[in-house]
Amino acid sequence: MHIPIQSVTPQSGHAEICGWVHEERDLGGLAFFLIRDRTGIIQVTIPKKKVSEEVLLAAKKVSRESVVRIAGTVKAVEKAPGGREIVPDKFEIINLAETPLPLDVSEKVGVELDTRLDARFLDVRRPRVAAVFQIRSAALFAVNEFLHKEGFISITTPKIVAAATEGGTELFPIAYFDKEAFLNQSPQLYKQMMMAGGFEKVYEIGPIFRAEEHNTTKHLNEATSIDIEVSFADHHDVMKTLEHLIVTTYEYVNKTCSTQIANLEIDNFAVPKAPFTRLPYGEAIGIAQKKSGEPIKYGDDISAAAEHAIGDEMGAHYFIVDWPTEIRPYYAMPYEDDPSICKAFDLMHPRMELSSGAQRVHQYDLLVQQIKKKGLNPESFEFYLRPFRYGMPPHAGWGLGAERLIMTMLGLSNVREAVLFPRDMHRLVP
Ligand code: AMO
């Protein structure tokens, strides 16, 4: 039986490993291989005069990134990775890799992101790329665990839908028998309906689809959203849950992923400190006016340049609160004493927006009025509006982009690096 490379020690005696040929070097009388599996790398040394003919033949034939099974005596060698090496008595080529490789897995040569994404299966063999996805897995585990502990029920809502959630322009239409249908932009309407269902605390981690024609480093056409909705809660309550979740997730990654953090060469993995500053929208605009170098006025959306200027000033995670009602979706609750602003918020990392949320309108008449004000037709929202007539509790929630969370946590330069197979305007395969 083979064992993980990580558990081979100078004391192992005899060991069998399986993995990929990471590097090969021939020094005449000696040949060296580095063999890699998901747990680590080990040196295999072949003193040509002392090994069997079969071992010699296989070592000669094998190419980089081939899959091999190797067994032999483990020896302590100070200079080798992990302080040990294997001298093989068995060297089996399980599957020979073609040459040349589409990209260099040993990370000696820089590779363009497009080339990497075209050969993603090879790209993720690189330890620093694998580290991103191991951390993503750990982070999402921490999110699930946190929400379970907080008493949330995990739900799965449809991704094929009949209506827009976030406004009509960013929808992917799909062929659905004889009906008009779309890929869902957000579980928004469904998670709210489950508040009428009496679930009180729900969450979903799932895909969202946005037909945005943006070609930027932070937009995807298929993203993963972490969504929550909570009954008898206001925007303050769910902002607290959100900052607590962010801190807990960073702490979990910091505690359990030290190897991956080292692989990514992150020297100073900083866990954010709660509470995050609550910055009123009006003040955020004031900062942008002074620092962004772009014209911006109260009532405008926050542009990328404004986002950067405000982020530089804040220097840590922060919330933008008290947005003008006019620029937020119909479901955001206006303040009773000043309906021109609403109980909506964005969670910001200094580099970009991570999450949007709000206390929601739970009164049927007000909701219909707000839908109309946005120029939308309440009739196309009948399935959503109906629950509001039969006992809808007050509620609040948010949606947090999983890729942006990982991107900002690890300092990645492009959101595509946080997705295995990103979908963007130019990328549908693989
Ligand atoms: P919003 O549209 O702001 O809000 O989306 C919430 C979060 O999802 C992520 N996100 C994206 N990430 C990458 N590429 C995209 N194209 C993309 N679009 C969104 C962002 C964003 O902050 N229904 C509300 C949430 C709520 O109020 O509960 C919503 O969808 O990180």
CSV table of N, CA and C in Angstrom, one decimal, residues 345-429:
chain,number,residue,atom,x,y,z
A,345,PHE,N,-26.9,48.1,3.3
A,345,PHE,CA,-25.4,48.2,3.6
A,345,PHE,C,-24.6,47.4,2.6
A,346,ASP,N,-23.4,47.8,2.4
A,346,ASP,CA,-22.4,47.0,1.7
A,346,ASP,C,-21.3,46.7,2.6
A,347,LEU,N,-20.7,45.5,2.6
A,347,LEU,CA,-19.5,45.2,3.3
A,347,LEU,C,-18.4,45.4,2.3
A,348,MET,N,-17.4,46.2,2.7
A,348,MET,CA,-16.3,46.5,1.8
A,348,MET,C,-15.0,46.0,2.4
A,349,HIS,N,-14.2,45.4,1.5
A,349,HIS,CA,-12.7,45.2,1.8
A,349,HIS,C,-12.1,46.5,1.2
A,350,PRO,N,-10.9,46.9,1.7
A,350,PRO,CA,-10.3,48.1,1.1
A,350,PRO,C,-10.2,48.0,-0.5
A,351,ARG,N,-10.1,46.8,-1.0
A,351,ARG,CA,-10.0,46.7,-2.5
A,351,ARG,C,-11.3,46.7,-3.2
A,352,MET,N,-12.4,46.2,-2.6
A,352,MET,CA,-13.7,46.1,-3.3
A,352,MET,C,-14.8,45.7,-2.4
A,353,GLU,N,-16.0,45.7,-3.0
A,353,GLU,CA,-17.2,45.3,-2.3
A,353,GLU,C,-17.2,43.8,-2.2
A,354,LEU,N,-17.6,43.3,-1.0
A,354,LEU,CA,-17.7,41.9,-0.7
A,354,LEU,C,-19.1,41.4,-0.6
A,355,SER,N,-20.0,42.3,-0.1
A,355,SER,CA,-21.3,41.8,0.2
A,355,SER,C,-22.3,43.0,0.2
A,356,SER,N,-23.6,42.7,-0.1
A,356,SER,CA,-24.6,43.7,0.0
A,356,SER,C,-25.7,43.1,0.8
A,357,GLY,N,-26.4,43.9,1.6
A,357,GLY,CA,-27.6,43.4,2.3
A,357,GLY,C,-28.5,44.5,2.8
A,358,ALA,N,-29.5,44.2,3.5
A,358,ALA,CA,-30.5,45.2,4.0
A,358,ALA,C,-31.5,44.5,4.9
A,359,GLN,N,-32.1,45.4,5.7
A,359,GLN,CA,-33.4,45.0,6.3
A,359,GLN,C,-34.4,45.1,5.1
A,360,ARG,N,-35.3,44.2,5.0
A,360,ARG,CA,-36.2,44.2,3.9
A,360,ARG,C,-37.5,44.8,4.2
A,361,VAL,N,-38.2,45.2,3.1
A,361,VAL,CA,-39.6,45.6,3.3
A,361,VAL,C,-40.4,44.4,3.5
A,362,HIS,N,-41.2,44.3,4.6
A,362,HIS,CA,-42.0,43.2,4.9
A,362,HIS,C,-43.5,43.5,4.7
A,363,GLN,N,-43.9,44.8,4.5
A,363,GLN,CA,-45.3,45.1,4.3
A,363,GLN,C,-45.7,45.1,2.9
A,364,TYR,N,-46.7,44.3,2.6
A,364,TYR,CA,-47.2,44.1,1.2
A,364,TYR,C,-47.4,45.4,0.4
A,365,ASP,N,-48.1,46.3,1.0
A,365,ASP,CA,-48.4,47.6,0.2
A,365,ASP,C,-47.2,48.4,-0.1
A,366,LEU,N,-46.3,48.5,0.9
A,366,LEU,CA,-45.1,49.3,0.7
A,366,LEU,C,-44.2,48.6,-0.4
A,367,LEU,N,-44.2,47.3,-0.4
A,367,LEU,CA,-43.4,46.5,-1.3
A,367,LEU,C,-43.9,46.7,-2.8
A,368,VAL,N,-45.2,46.6,-2.9
A,368,VAL,CA,-45.8,46.9,-4.2
A,368,VAL,C,-45.5,48.3,-4.7
A,369,GLN,N,-45.6,49.2,-3.8
A,369,GLN,CA,-45.3,50.6,-4.2
A,369,GLN,C,-43.8,50.8,-4.6
A,370,GLN,N,-42.9,50.1,-3.9
A,370,GLN,CA,-41.5,50.2,-4.2
A,370,GLN,C,-41.2,49.6,-5.6
A,371,ILE,N,-41.8,48.4,-5.8
A,371,ILE,CA,-41.6,47.7,-7.1
A,371,ILE,C,-42.0,48.6,-8.2
A,372,LYS,N,-43.2,49.3,-8.1
A,372,LYS,CA,-43.7,50.2,-9.1
A,372,LYS,C,-42.7,51.4,-9.3
A,373,LYS,N,-42.3,51.9,-8.2
A,373,LYS,CA,-41.4,53.1,-8.3
A,373,LYS,C,-40.1,52.8,-9.1
A,374,LYS,N,-39.7,51.5,-9.1
A,374,LYS,CA,-38.5,51.1,-9.8
A,374,LYS,C,-38.8,50.8,-11.3
A,375,GLY,N,-40.1,51.1,-11.7
A,375,GLY,CA,-40.5,50.8,-13.0
A,375,GLY,C,-40.7,49.4,-13.4
A,376,LEU,N,-40.9,48.5,-12.3
A,376,LEU,CA,-41.1,47.1,-12.6
A,376,LEU,C,-42.6,46.8,-12.4
A,377,ASN,N,-43.0,45.7,-12.9
A,377,ASN,CA,-44.4,45.3,-12.9
A,377,ASN,C,-44.7,44.3,-11.8
A,378,PRO,N,-45.5,44.7,-10.8
A,378,PRO,CA,-45.8,43.8,-9.7
A,378,PRO,C,-46.4,42.4,-10.1
A,379,GLU,N,-47.0,42.4,-11.2
A,379,GLU,CA,-47.7,41.2,-11.7
A,379,GLU,C,-46.6,40.1,-12.0
A,380,SER,N,-45.4,40.5,-12.4
A,380,SER,CA,-44.4,39.5,-12.7
A,380,SER,C,-43.8,39.0,-11.4
A,381,PHE,N,-44.1,39.6,-10.3
A,381,PHE,CA,-43.6,39.2,-9.0
A,381,PHE,C,-44.7,38.6,-8.1
A,382,GLU,N,-45.8,38.2,-8.7
A,382,GLU,CA,-46.9,37.7,-7.9
A,382,GLU,C,-46.5,36.5,-7.0
A,383,PHE,N,-45.7,35.6,-7.5
A,383,PHE,CA,-45.3,34.4,-6.7
A,383,PHE,C,-44.5,34.9,-5.4
A,384,TYR,N,-43.8,36.0,-5.6
A,384,TYR,CA,-43.0,36.5,-4.5
A,384,TYR,C,-43.8,37.4,-3.5
A,385,LEU,N,-44.7,38.1,-4.1
A,385,LEU,CA,-45.6,39.0,-3.3
A,385,LEU,C,-46.6,38.3,-2.5
A,386,ARG,N,-47.1,37.2,-3.0
A,386,ARG,CA,-48.1,36.4,-2.3
A,386,ARG,C,-47.8,36.1,-0.8
A,387,PRO,N,-46.6,35.6,-0.5
A,387,PRO,CA,-46.3,35.3,0.9
A,387,PRO,C,-46.4,36.5,1.8
A,388,PHE,N,-46.3,37.7,1.2
A,388,PHE,CA,-46.3,38.9,2.0
A,388,PHE,C,-47.7,39.2,2.5
A,389,ARG,N,-48.7,38.5,1.9
A,389,ARG,CA,-50.1,38.8,2.3
A,389,ARG,C,-50.6,37.8,3.4
A,390,TYR,N,-49.7,36.8,3.8
A,390,TYR,CA,-50.2,35.8,4.7
A,390,TYR,C,-49.2,35.6,5.9
A,391,GLY,N,-48.8,36.7,6.4
A,391,GLY,CA,-47.9,36.5,7.7
A,391,GLY,C,-46.5,36.5,7.4
A,392,MET,N,-45.9,37.7,6.9
A,392,MET,CA,-44.5,37.8,6.6
A,392,MET,C,-43.9,38.5,7.8
A,393,PRO,N,-42.9,37.9,8.5
A,393,PRO,CA,-42.3,38.6,9.6
A,393,PRO,C,-41.3,39.6,9.1
A,394,PRO,N,-40.9,40.6,9.9
A,394,PRO,CA,-39.8,41.5,9.5
A,394,PRO,C,-38.5,40.7,9.4
A,395,HIS,N,-37.7,41.1,8.4
A,395,HIS,CA,-36.5,40.2,8.2
A,395,HIS,C,-35.4,41.0,7.5
A,396,ALA,N,-34.2,40.5,7.6
A,396,ALA,CA,-33.0,41.1,7.0
A,396,ALA,C,-32.0,40.0,6.5
A,397,GLY,N,-31.1,40.4,5.6
A,397,GLY,CA,-30.1,39.4,5.2
A,397,GLY,C,-29.1,40.0,4.3
A,398,TRP,N,-28.2,39.2,3.8
A,398,TRP,CA,-27.1,39.7,2.9
A,398,TRP,C,-26.7,38.6,2.0
A,399,GLY,N,-25.9,39.0,0.9
A,399,GLY,CA,-25.3,38.0,0.0
A,399,GLY,C,-23.8,38.4,0.0
A,400,LEU,N,-22.9,37.4,0.1
A,400,LEU,CA,-21.5,37.6,0.2
A,400,LEU,C,-20.8,36.8,-0.9
A,401,GLY,N,-20.0,37.4,-1.8
A,401,GLY,CA,-19.4,36.7,-2.9
A,401,GLY,C,-18.2,35.9,-2.4
A,402,ALA,N,-18.3,34.6,-2.6
A,402,ALA,CA,-17.3,33.7,-2.1
A,402,ALA,C,-15.9,33.9,-2.8
A,403,GLU,N,-16.0,34.2,-4.1
A,403,GLU,CA,-14.7,34.3,-4.8
A,403,GLU,C,-14.0,35.6,-4.4
A,404,ARG,N,-14.8,36.7,-4.2
A,404,ARG,CA,-14.2,37.9,-3.7
A,404,ARG,C,-13.7,37.8,-2.3
A,405,LEU,N,-14.3,37.0,-1.5
A,405,LEU,CA,-13.8,36.8,-0.1
A,405,LEU,C,-12.4,36.1,-0.2
A,406,ILE,N,-12.3,35.1,-1.0
A,406,ILE,CA,-11.0,34.4,-1.1
A,406,ILE,C,-10.0,35.2,-1.8
A,407,MET,N,-10.4,36.0,-2.8
A,407,MET,CA,-9.5,36.8,-3.6
A,407,MET,C,-8.8,37.9,-2.6
A,408,THR,N,-9.7,38.5,-1.8
A,408,THR,CA,-9.2,39.6,-0.9
A,408,THR,C,-8.4,39.0,0.3
A,409,MET,N,-8.9,37.8,0.7
A,409,MET,CA,-8.2,37.1,1.8
A,409,MET,C,-6.7,36.8,1.5
A,410,LEU,N,-6.6,36.3,0.2
A,410,LEU,CA,-5.2,35.8,-0.2
A,410,LEU,C,-4.5,36.8,-1.1
A,411,GLY,N,-5.0,38.0,-1.3
A,411,GLY,CA,-4.3,39.0,-2.1
A,411,GLY,C,-4.2,38.6,-3.5
A,412,LEU,N,-5.1,37.8,-4.1
A,412,LEU,CA,-5.0,37.4,-5.5
A,412,LEU,C,-5.3,38.6,-6.4
A,413,SER,N,-4.7,38.7,-7.6
A,413,SER,CA,-4.9,39.9,-8.4
A,413,SER,C,-6.1,39.8,-9.3
A,414,ASN,N,-6.6,38.5,-9.5
A,414,ASN,CA,-7.7,38.4,-10.4
A,414,ASN,C,-8.7,37.4,-9.7
A,415,VAL,N,-10.0,37.7,-9.8
A,415,VAL,CA,-11.0,36.9,-9.2
A,415,VAL,C,-11.1,35.5,-9.8
A,416,ARG,N,-10.6,35.4,-11.1
A,416,ARG,CA,-10.6,34.1,-11.8
A,416,ARG,C,-9.7,33.1,-11.1
A,417,GLU,N,-8.7,33.6,-10.4
A,417,GLU,CA,-7.8,32.7,-9.7
A,417,GLU,C,-8.5,32.0,-8.5
A,418,ALA,N,-9.6,32.5,-8.1
A,418,ALA,CA,-10.3,31.9,-7.0
A,418,ALA,C,-11.4,30.9,-7.4
A,419,VAL,N,-11.5,30.7,-8.7
A,419,VAL,CA,-12.5,29.8,-9.3
A,419,VAL,C,-11.8,28.7,-10.1
A,420,LEU,N,-12.3,27.5,-10.0
A,420,LEU,CA,-11.6,26.4,-10.8
A,420,LEU,C,-11.7,26.7,-12.3
A,421,PHE,N,-13.0,26.8,-12.7
A,421,PHE,CA,-13.3,27.0,-14.2
A,421,PHE,C,-14.1,28.3,-14.4
A,422,PRO,N,-13.4,29.4,-14.4
A,422,PRO,CA,-14.2,30.7,-14.4
A,422,PRO,C,-15.0,30.8,-15.7
A,423,ARG,N,-16.2,31.5,-15.5
A,423,ARG,CA,-17.0,31.8,-16.7
A,423,ARG,C,-16.9,33.4,-16.8
A,424,ASP,N,-16.4,33.8,-18.0
A,424,ASP,CA,-16.5,35.2,-18.3
A,424,ASP,C,-16.9,35.4,-19.7
A,425,MET,N,-16.9,36.6,-20.2
A,425,MET,CA,-17.4,36.9,-21.6
A,425,MET,C,-16.7,36.0,-22.6
A,426,HIS,N,-15.4,35.7,-22.4
A,426,HIS,CA,-14.7,35.0,-23.4
A,426,HIS,C,-14.4,33.5,-23.0
A,427,ARG,N,-14.9,33.1,-21.9
A,427,ARG,CA,-14.5,31.8,-21.4
A,427,ARG,C,-15.7,30.9,-21.1
A,428,LEU,N,-15.9,29.9,-21.9
A,428,LEU,CA,-17.0,29.0,-21.7
A,428,LEU,C,-16.4,27.6,-21.7
A,429,VAL,N,-15.1,27.4,-22.0
A,429,VAL,CA,-14.5,26.1,-22.1
A,429,VAL,C,-13.1,26.3,-21.5
